[in-house]
Amino acid sequence: GAVVSQHPSRVICKSGTSVKIECRSLDFQATTMFWYRQFPKQSLMLMATSNEGSKATYEQGVEKDKFLINHASLTLSTLTVTSAHPEDSSFYICSAPRDRGGYEQYFGPGTRLTVT
Amino acid sequence: GDSVTQMEGPVTLSEEAFLTINCTYTATGYPSLFWYVQYPGEGLQLLLKATKADDKGSNKGFEATYRKETTSFHLEKGSVQVSDSAVYFCALGLNTGGFKTIFGAGTRLFVKA
């Protein structure tokens, strides 16, 4: 079946540094990928839609200069958390729809970011 | 706006008990409906889906029926197992100038042996 991977699975960084998270679709091409943030025991909050070859679309309240998204190819999207602060600590999840119009999402395993 | 409301957890059941997790939605247009499951330490996985009214999605003994008249998509299983312990998310999928999936808050299920 379709697989979406994320790297790294866990990362600890110091406050003020930047962290890059990769999301790859392994056996299909994804012109669109989604980035979510999940707080402990809470639902997924859509942060942005990553579009291959064009700018990402950010949800209201998400700082585009802080959460940089680049969809470099049909199988890779990256999320860079710039100048990270402890409040950015969270579980970041990406997903990709396999088929146009199906809305069914394949999710990556998530990346646990801890900012100290 | 578009939203999904599901029952708060946690839900604690004994093995072989009947499970119902309620889910209702508000949406413009005609959404597809999904249940996703997140097992401890893992990512979300699609459990089942329904794309139009009266469709029934089913998988691994779980089922849910797309009820347009009550805007509901309740998840049911006749006999739960310890291995069903997880967080269950109801979600709707929409195309509003771009695909978007909206999730409910999630319901944590504990099944005791």
Coordinates of N, CA, C and O in Angstrom, one line a residue, chain B residues 1-41:
Chain B
G1 N -19.0 27.2 10.0 CA -18.0 26.6 9.2 C -18.0 25.1 9.2 O -18.8 24.5 10.0
D2 N -17.2 24.5 8.4 CA -17.1 23.0 8.4 C -16.5 22.5 9.7 O -15.4 23.0 10.1
S3 N -17.1 21.5 10.3 CA -16.5 20.9 11.5 C -17.0 19.5 11.8 O -17.9 19.0 11.1
V4 N -16.3 18.9 12.7 CA -16.6 17.5 13.1 C -16.6 17.5 14.6 O -15.7 18.0 15.3
T5 N -17.7 16.9 15.1 CA -17.8 16.8 16.6 C -17.9 15.3 16.9 O -18.8 14.6 16.4
Q6 N -17.1 14.8 17.8 CA -17.2 13.4 18.2 C -17.2 13.3 19.7 O -16.7 14.3 20.4
M7 N -17.7 12.2 20.2 CA -17.8 12.1 21.7 C -16.5 12.2 22.4 O -15.5 11.7 21.9
E8 N -16.5 12.8 23.5 CA -15.3 12.9 24.3 C -15.0 11.5 24.9 O -15.8 10.7 25.3
G9 N -13.7 11.3 25.1 CA -13.3 10.1 25.8 C -12.7 10.5 27.1 O -12.9 11.6 27.6
P10 N -12.0 9.6 27.7 CA -11.8 8.2 27.2 C -13.0 7.3 27.4 O -13.8 7.5 28.2
V11 N -13.0 6.3 26.5 CA -14.0 5.3 26.6 C -13.3 4.0 27.1 O -12.3 3.6 26.5
T12 N -13.8 3.5 28.1 CA -13.2 2.2 28.7 C -14.3 1.1 28.6 O -15.4 1.2 29.1
L13 N -13.9 0.0 28.0 CA -14.8 -1.1 27.8 C -14.0 -2.4 28.2 O -12.8 -2.5 28.1
S14 N -14.8 -3.4 28.5 CA -14.2 -4.7 28.7 C -14.2 -5.4 27.3 O -15.0 -5.1 26.4
E15 N -13.3 -6.4 27.2 CA -13.2 -7.2 26.0 C -14.6 -7.8 25.6 O -15.3 -8.2 26.5
E16 N -14.9 -7.8 24.4 CA -16.1 -8.4 23.8 C -17.3 -7.4 24.0 O -18.4 -7.8 23.6
A17 N -17.2 -6.3 24.6 CA -18.3 -5.3 24.7 C -18.6 -4.7 23.3 O -17.7 -4.7 22.4
F18 N -19.8 -4.1 23.2 CA -20.2 -3.4 22.0 C -19.6 -1.9 22.1 O -19.7 -1.3 23.1
L19 N -19.1 -1.5 21.0 CA -18.6 -0.1 20.9 C -19.4 0.8 20.0 O -19.7 0.4 18.9
T20 N -19.7 2.0 20.5 CA -20.2 3.1 19.6 C -19.4 4.3 20.0 O -19.3 4.7 21.1
I21 N -18.9 5.0 18.9 CA -18.3 6.3 19.1 C -19.1 7.2 18.2 O -19.1 7.0 17.0
N22 N -19.8 8.2 18.8 CA -20.6 9.1 18.0 C -19.8 10.2 17.3 O -18.8 10.7 17.8
C23 N -20.2 10.5 16.1 CA -19.6 11.5 15.3 C -20.7 12.2 14.4 O -21.5 11.6 13.8
T24 N -20.7 13.5 14.5 CA -21.6 14.3 13.7 C -20.8 15.4 13.0 O -19.7 15.8 13.5
Y25 N -21.3 15.9 11.9 CA -20.5 16.9 11.1 C -21.4 18.0 10.7 O -22.6 17.9 10.6
T26 N -20.7 19.1 10.3 CA -21.3 20.2 9.7 C -20.5 20.5 8.5 O -19.2 20.7 8.6
A27 N -21.1 20.6 7.3 CA -20.3 20.8 6.1 C -21.2 21.4 5.0 O -22.4 21.1 4.9
T28 N -20.6 22.3 4.2 CA -21.2 22.8 3.0 C -20.8 21.8 1.9 O -19.8 21.2 1.9
G29 N -21.7 21.5 1.0 CA -21.5 20.6 -0.1 C -21.6 19.2 0.4 O -22.4 18.9 1.3
Y30 N -20.9 18.3 -0.3 CA -21.1 16.8 -0.1 C -19.7 16.2 0.3 O -19.0 15.8 -0.5
P31 N -19.5 16.2 1.6 CA -18.1 15.6 2.0 C -18.0 14.1 1.9 O -19.1 13.4 1.9
S32 N -16.8 13.6 1.9 CA -16.6 12.2 2.2 C -16.3 12.1 3.7 O -15.8 13.1 4.3
L33 N -16.6 11.0 4.3 CA -16.4 10.8 5.7 C -15.5 9.7 6.0 O -15.5 8.7 5.3
F34 N -14.7 9.8 7.0 CA -13.6 8.9 7.3 C -13.6 8.6 8.8 O -13.9 9.5 9.7
W35 N -13.1 7.4 9.2 CA -12.6 7.2 10.5 C -11.1 6.7 10.4 O -10.8 5.8 9.6
Y36 N -10.3 7.5 11.2 CA -8.9 7.1 11.2 C -8.6 6.6 12.6 O -9.2 7.0 13.6
V37 N -7.6 5.7 12.7 CA -7.2 5.2 14.0 C -5.7 5.4 14.2 O -4.9 5.3 13.3
Q38 N -5.4 5.8 15.5 CA -4.0 6.0 15.8 C -3.6 5.1 17.0 O -4.1 5.3 18.1
Y39 N -2.9 4.0 16.7 CA -2.4 3.1 17.8 C -1.3 3.7 18.5 O -0.6 4.6 18.0
P40 N -1.1 3.3 19.8 CA 0.0 3.9 20.6 C 1.3 3.9 19.9 O 1.8 2.9 19.4
G41 N 1.9 5.1 19.8 CA 3.3 5.2 19.2 C 3.3 5.1 17.7 O 4.4 5.1 17.1

